[in-house]
Tab-separated table of C-alpha atoms and ligand atoms in Angstrom:
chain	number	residue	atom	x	y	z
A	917	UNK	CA	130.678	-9.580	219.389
A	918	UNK	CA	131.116	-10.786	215.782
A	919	UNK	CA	129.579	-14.521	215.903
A	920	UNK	CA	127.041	-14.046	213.309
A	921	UNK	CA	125.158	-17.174	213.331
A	922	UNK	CA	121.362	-18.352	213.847
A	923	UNK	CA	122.375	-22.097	214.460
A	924	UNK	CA	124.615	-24.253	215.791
A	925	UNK	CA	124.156	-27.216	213.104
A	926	UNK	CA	128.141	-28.242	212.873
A	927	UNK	CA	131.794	-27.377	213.203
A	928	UNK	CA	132.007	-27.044	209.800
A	929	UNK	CA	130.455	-23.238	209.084
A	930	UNK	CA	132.473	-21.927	212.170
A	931	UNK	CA	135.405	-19.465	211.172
A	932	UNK	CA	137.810	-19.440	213.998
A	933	UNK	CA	137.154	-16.302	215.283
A	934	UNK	CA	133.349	-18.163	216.614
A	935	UNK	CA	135.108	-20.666	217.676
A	936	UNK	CA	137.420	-18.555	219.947
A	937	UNK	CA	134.302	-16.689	220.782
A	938	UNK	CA	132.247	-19.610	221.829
A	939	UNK	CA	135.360	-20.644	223.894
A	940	UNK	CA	136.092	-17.056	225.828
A	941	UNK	CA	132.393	-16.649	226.970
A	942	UNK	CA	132.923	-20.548	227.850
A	943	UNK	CA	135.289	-19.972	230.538
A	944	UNK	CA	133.568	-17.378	232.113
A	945	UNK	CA	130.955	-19.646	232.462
A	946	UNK	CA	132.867	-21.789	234.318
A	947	UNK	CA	133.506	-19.570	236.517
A	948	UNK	CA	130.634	-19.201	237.323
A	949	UNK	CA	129.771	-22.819	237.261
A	950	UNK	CA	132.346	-23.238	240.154
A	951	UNK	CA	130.817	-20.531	242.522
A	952	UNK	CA	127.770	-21.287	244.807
A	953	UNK	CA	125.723	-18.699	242.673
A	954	UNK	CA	125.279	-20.585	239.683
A	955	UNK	CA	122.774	-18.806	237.964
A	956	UNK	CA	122.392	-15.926	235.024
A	957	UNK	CA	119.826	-14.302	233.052
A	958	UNK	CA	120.995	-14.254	229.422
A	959	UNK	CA	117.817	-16.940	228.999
A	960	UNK	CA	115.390	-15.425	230.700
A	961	UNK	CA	112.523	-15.395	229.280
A	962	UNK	CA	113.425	-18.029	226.150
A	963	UNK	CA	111.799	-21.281	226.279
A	964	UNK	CA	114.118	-24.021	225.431
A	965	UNK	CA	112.740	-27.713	224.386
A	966	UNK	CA	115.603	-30.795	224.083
A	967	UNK	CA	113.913	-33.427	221.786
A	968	UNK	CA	116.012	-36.329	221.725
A	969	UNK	CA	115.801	-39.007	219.476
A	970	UNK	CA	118.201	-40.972	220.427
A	971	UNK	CA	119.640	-42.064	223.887
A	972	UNK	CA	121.701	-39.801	225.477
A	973	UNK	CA	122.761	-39.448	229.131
A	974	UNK	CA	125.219	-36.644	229.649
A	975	UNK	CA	124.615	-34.411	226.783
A	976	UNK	CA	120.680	-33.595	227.867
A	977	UNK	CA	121.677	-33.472	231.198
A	978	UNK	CA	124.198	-30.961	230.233
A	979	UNK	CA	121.836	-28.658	227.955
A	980	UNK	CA	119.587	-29.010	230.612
A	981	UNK	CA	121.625	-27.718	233.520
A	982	UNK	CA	122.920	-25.009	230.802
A	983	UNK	CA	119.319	-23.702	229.627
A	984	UNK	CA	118.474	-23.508	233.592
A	985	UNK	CA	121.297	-22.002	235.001
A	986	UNK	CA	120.981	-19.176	232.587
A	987	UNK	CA	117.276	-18.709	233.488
A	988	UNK	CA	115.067	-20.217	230.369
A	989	UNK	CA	112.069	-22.079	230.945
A	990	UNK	CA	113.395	-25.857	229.546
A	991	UNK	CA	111.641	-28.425	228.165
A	992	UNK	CA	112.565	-31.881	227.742
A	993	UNK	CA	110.252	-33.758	224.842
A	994	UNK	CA	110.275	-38.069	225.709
A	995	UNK	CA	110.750	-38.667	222.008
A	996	UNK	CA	110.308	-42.184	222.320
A	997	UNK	CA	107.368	-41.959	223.525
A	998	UNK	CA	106.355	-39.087	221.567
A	999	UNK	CA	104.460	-39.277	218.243
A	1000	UNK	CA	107.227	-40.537	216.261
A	1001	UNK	CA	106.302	-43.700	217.083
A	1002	UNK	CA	102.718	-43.750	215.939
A	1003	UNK	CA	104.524	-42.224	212.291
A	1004	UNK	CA	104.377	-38.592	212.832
A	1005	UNK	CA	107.506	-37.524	210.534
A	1006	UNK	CA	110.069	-35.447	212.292
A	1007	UNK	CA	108.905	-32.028	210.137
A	1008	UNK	CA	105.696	-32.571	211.542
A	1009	UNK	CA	106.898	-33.107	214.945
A	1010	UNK	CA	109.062	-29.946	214.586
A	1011	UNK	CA	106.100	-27.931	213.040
A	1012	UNK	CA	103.846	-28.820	216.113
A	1013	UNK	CA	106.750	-27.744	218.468
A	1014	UNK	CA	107.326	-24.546	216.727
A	1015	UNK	CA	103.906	-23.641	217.305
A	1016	UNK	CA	104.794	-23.683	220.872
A	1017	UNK	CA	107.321	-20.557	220.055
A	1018	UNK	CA	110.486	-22.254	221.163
A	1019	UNK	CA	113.018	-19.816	221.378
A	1020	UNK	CA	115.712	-23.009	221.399
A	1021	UNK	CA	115.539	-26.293	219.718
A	1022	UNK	CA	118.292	-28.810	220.854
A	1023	UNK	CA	118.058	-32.043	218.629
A	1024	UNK	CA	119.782	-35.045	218.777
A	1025	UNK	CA	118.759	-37.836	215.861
A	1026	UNK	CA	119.885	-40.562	214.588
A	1027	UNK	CA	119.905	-39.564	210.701
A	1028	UNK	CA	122.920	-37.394	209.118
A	1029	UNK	CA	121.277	-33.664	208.170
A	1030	UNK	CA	117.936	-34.107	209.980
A	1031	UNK	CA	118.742	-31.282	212.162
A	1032	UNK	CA	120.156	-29.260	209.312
A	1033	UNK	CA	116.543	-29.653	207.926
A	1034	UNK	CA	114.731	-28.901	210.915
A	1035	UNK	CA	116.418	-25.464	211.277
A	1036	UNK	CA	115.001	-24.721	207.907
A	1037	UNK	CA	111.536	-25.364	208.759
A	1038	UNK	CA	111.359	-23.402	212.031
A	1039	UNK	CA	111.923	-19.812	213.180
A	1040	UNK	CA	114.013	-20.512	216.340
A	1041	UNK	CA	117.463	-20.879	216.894
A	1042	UNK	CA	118.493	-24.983	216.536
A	1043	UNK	CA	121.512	-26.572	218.273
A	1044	UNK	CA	122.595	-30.136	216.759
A	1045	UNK	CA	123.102	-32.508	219.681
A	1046	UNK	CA	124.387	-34.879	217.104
A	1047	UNK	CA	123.169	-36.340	214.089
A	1048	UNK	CA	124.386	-39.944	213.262
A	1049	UNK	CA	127.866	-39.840	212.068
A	1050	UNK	CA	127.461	-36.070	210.711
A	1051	UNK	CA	128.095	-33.993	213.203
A	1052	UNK	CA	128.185	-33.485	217.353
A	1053	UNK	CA	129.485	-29.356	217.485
A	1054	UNK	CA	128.901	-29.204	221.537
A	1055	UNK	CA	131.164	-32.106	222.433
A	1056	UNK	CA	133.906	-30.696	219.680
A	1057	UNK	CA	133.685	-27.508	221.782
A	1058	UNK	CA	134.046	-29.138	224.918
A	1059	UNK	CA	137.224	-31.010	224.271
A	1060	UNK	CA	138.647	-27.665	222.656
A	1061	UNK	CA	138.001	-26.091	225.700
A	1062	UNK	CA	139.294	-28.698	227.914
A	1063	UNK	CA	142.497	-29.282	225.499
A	1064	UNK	CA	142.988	-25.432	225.926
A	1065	UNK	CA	142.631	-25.067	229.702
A	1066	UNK	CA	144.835	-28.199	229.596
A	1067	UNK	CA	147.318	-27.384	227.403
A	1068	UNK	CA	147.613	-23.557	227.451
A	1069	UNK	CA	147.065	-23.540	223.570
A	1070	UNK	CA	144.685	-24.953	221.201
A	1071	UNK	CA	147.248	-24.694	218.264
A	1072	UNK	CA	150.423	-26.716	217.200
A	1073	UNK	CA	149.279	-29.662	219.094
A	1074	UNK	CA	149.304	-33.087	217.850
A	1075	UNK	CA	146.428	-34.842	218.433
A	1076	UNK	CA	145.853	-38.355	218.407
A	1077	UNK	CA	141.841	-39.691	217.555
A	1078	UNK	CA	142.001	-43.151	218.270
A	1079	UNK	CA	139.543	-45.877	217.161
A	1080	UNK	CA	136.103	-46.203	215.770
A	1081	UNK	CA	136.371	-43.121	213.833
A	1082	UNK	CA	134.141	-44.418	210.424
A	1083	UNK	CA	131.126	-44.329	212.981
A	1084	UNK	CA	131.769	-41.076	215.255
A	1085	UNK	CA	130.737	-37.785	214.789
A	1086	UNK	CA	132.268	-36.489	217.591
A	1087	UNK	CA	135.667	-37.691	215.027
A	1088	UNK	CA	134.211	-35.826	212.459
A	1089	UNK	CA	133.297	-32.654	214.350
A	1090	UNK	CA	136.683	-32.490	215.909
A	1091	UNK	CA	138.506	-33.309	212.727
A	1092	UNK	CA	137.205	-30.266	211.467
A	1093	UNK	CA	137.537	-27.701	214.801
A	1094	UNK	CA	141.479	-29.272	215.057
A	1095	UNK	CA	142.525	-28.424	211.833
A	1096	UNK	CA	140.240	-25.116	211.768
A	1097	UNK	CA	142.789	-24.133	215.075
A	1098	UNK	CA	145.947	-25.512	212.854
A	1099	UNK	CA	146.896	-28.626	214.913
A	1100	UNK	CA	147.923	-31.719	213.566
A	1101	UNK	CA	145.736	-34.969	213.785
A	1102	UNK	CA	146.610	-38.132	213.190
A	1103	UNK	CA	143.581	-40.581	212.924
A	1104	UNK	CA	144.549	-44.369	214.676
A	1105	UNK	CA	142.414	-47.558	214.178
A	1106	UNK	CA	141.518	-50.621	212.124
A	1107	UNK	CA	141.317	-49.920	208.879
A	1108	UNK	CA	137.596	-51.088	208.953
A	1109	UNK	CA	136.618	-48.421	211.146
A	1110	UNK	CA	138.309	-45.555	208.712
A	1111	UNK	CA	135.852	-43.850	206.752
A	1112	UNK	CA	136.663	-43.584	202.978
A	1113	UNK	CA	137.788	-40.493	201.149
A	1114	UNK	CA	139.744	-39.710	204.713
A	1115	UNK	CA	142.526	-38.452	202.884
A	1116	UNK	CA	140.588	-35.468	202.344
A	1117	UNK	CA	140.582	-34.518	205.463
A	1118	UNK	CA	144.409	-33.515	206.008
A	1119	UNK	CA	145.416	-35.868	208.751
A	1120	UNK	CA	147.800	-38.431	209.413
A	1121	UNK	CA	146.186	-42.391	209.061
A	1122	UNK	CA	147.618	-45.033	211.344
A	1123	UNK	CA	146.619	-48.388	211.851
A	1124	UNK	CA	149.323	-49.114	214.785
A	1125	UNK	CA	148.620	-47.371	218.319
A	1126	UNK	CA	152.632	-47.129	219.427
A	1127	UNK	CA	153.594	-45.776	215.823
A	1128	UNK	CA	150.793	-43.195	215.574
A	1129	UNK	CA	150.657	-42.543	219.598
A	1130	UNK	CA	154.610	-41.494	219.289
A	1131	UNK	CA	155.218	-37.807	220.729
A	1132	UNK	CA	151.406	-36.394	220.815
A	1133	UNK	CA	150.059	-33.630	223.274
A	1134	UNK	CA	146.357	-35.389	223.589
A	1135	UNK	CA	144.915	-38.583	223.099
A	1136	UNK	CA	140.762	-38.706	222.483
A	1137	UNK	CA	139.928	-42.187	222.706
A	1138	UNK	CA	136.234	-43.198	221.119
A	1139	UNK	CA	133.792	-45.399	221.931
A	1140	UNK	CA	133.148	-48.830	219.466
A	1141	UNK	CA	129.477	-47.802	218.449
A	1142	UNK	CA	127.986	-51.104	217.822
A	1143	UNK	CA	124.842	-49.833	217.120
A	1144	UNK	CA	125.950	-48.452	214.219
A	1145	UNK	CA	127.570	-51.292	212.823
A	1146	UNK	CA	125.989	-54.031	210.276
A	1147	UNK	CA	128.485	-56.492	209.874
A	1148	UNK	CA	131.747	-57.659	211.961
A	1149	UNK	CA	134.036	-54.496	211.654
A	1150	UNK	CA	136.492	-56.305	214.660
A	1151	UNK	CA	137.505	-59.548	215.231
A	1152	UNK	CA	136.542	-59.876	218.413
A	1153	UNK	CA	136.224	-57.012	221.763
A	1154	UNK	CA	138.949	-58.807	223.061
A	1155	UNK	CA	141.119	-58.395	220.491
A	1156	UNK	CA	140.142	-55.412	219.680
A	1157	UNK	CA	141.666	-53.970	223.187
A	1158	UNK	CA	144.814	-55.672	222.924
A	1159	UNK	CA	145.420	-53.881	219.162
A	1160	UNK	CA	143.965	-50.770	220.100
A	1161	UNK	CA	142.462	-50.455	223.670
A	1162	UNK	CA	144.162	-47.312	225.338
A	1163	UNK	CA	146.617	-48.776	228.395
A	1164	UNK	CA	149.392	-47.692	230.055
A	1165	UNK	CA	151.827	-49.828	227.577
A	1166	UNK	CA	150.071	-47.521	224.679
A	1167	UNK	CA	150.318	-44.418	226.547
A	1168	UNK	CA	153.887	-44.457	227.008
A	1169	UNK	CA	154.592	-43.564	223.265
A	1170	UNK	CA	152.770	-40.700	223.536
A	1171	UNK	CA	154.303	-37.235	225.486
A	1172	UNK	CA	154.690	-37.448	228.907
A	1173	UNK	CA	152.400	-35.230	229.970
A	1174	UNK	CA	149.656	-36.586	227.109
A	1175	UNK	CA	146.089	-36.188	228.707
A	1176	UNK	CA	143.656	-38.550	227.364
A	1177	UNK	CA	140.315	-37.770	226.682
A	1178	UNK	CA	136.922	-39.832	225.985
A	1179	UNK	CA	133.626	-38.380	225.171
A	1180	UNK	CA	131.702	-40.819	227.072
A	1181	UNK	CA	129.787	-43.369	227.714
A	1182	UNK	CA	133.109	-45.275	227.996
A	1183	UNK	CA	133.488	-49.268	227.293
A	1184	UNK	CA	136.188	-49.855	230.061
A	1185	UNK	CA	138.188	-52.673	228.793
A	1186	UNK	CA	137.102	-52.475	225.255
A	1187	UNK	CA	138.747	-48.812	224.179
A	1188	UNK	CA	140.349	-47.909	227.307
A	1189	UNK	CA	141.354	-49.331	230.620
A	1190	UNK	CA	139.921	-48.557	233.692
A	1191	UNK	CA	142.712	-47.380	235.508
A	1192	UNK	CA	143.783	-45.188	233.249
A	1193	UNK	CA	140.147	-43.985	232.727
A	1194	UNK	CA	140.398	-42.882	236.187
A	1195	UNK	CA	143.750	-41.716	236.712
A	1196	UNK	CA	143.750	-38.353	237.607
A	1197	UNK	CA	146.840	-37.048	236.537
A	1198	UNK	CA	146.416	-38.008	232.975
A	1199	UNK	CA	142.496	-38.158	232.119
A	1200	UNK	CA	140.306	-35.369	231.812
A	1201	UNK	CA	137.447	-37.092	231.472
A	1202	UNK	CA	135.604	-35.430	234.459
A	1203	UNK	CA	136.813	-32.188	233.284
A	1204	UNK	CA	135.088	-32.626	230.079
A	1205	UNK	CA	132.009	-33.116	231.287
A	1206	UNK	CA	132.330	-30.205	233.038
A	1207	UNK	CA	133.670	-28.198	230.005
A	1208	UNK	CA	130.232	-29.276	228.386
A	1209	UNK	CA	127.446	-27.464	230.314
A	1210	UNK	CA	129.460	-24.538	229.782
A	1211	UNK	CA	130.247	-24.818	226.755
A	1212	UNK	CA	126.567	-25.587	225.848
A	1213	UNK	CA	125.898	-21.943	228.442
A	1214	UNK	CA	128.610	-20.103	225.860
A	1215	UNK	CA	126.510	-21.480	222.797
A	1216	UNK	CA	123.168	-20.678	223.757
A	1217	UNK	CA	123.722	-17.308	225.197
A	1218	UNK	CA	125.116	-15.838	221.591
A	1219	UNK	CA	122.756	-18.116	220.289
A	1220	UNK	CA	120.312	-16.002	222.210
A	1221	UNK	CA	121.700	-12.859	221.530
A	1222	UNK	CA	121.259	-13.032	217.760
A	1223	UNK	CA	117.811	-14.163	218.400
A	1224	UNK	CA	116.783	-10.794	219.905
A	1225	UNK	CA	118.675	-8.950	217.943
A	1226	UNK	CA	117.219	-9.902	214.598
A	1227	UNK	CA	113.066	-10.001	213.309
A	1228	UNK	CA	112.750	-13.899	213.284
A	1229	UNK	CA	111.141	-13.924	209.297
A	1230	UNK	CA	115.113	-13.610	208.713
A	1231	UNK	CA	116.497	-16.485	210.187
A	1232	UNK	CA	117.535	-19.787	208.606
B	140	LIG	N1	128.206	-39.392	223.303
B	140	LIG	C1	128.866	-39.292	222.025
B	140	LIG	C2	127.859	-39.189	220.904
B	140	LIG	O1	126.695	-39.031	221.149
B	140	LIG	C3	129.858	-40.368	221.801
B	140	LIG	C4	129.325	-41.765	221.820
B	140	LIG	O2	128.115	-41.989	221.880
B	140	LIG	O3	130.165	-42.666	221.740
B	140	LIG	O4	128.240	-39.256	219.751
């Protein structure tokens, strides 16, 4: 084993040797995931606490299922409700928890680097469940796997990212684990919802879904997240779908055996239509949820593995 690391914070400190690594154990896990013994023991023993701070649905269900079917003891912290709310600040919170002895922190929040900080402040091992638009490693992972079990490869592909990319991190995180692998991405949406200083990031910028759509091997469609918009970045939703919402019109430019791809939760109508959504020859949607709770097994188990192998006074 050669994946070296305390943390999963972000795409970006992964050579692509982890990433490969992450990926191999992956698929055993789903494997194992598919039989009617569904259980391991590279956890056992390890207490793992989720603290969300933001509203998730599949991703804490999926570390959830993960940290239990591998046999750790998981806890899942109601952040709203926690202390946060009467002002507690979130070293404090993580300071409390730590006295606990976690042995696995999973922390979604809505500020960029909050979880970066956190791992500096405690002596387990912390998994980023996404920070605003920073970073969301897990879900990167997942469509990697899914593009490779897909696709037979996860190089020399062109992949289209299509959307609200200013406000995603699962853009960002896969931005970076796409051209880590040496595929191409092109980047397609309103030029509102481009972050600036893109160029930097070696990929292709369209603003027009048949031009930039033309001859790719996946399309990853992204939600419109409102919540992190101030102002009026679209027109209108309406609008909005005809330029850019994913249909079958769209998907015709792209290969013919294109899968198309959405992290979830999906706006059907808005970024993608329905039927396509759910059209089982070209969507792996379903498959990427299942990607993620092994993908999230993969992660913690090496996770886990470094943990025991090294005093904890050394981490961070
Ligand atoms: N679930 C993903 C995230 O947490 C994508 C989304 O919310 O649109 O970033």
């Amino acid at each position: 084993m050669t994946f070296s690391h305390s943390h999963l914070l972000g795409i970006e400190p992964l050579p692509p040797s982890a990433i490969s690594e992450i990926l191999d154990l992956a698929d055993q896990y789903v494997a194992l995931n598919r039989g009617d013994m569904k259980h391991a023991e590279a956890l056992a023993g390890l207490t793992q606490i989720n603290m969300f701070f933001e509203n998730s649905t599949r991703t804490q269900a999926s570390f959830e299922l993960a940290g239990k079917r591998l046999g750790a003891d998981v806890m899942n912290m109601a952040m709203q409700a926690s202390s946060i709310k009467k002002g507690e600040t979130l070293i404090d919170t993580a300071m409390t928890l730590n006295a606990m002895h976690p042995d696995l922190l999973v922390v979604r929040h809505p500020h960029s680097g909050a979880v970066d900080l956190l791992s500096q402040k405690v002596n387990c091992a912390v998994l980023n469940a996404g920070d605003g638009r920073h970073e969301h490693p897990t879900q990167a992972l997942l469509d990697a796997l899914t593009i490779r079990r897909a696709k037979g490869r996860l190089h020399r592909l062109n992949v289209a990212i299509c959307g609200d990319i200013a406000h995603s991190r699962v853009a960002r995180s896969n931005i970076l684990l796409l051209g880590k692998m040496e595929n191409r991405v092109r980047l397609i949406g309103p030029p509102t919802l481009m972050p600036s200083g893109i160029a930097d990031f070696g990929v292709e910028v369209y603003d027009d879904m048949a031009e930039g759509l033309r001859n790719v091997d996946v399309v990853m469609m992204l939600r419109l997240q409102r919540e992190r918009m101030d102002g009026g970045f679209i027109p209108s939703e309406r609008e909005y779908y005809f330029r850019y919402g994913l249909d079958a019109e769209k998907l015709a430019h792209a290969k013919d055996d294109a899968i198309v791809m959405h992290p979830g939760p999906m706006n059907r109508g808005v970024e993608i239509d329905g039927e396509i959504a759910d059209d089982i020859n070209r969507s792996v949607i379903q498959e990427q949820v299942e990607m993620g709770v092994a993908v999230r097994m993969a992660a913690m188990d090496l996770l886990a593995r470094n943990l025991r192998a090294r005093p904890r006074e050394v981490m961070a």
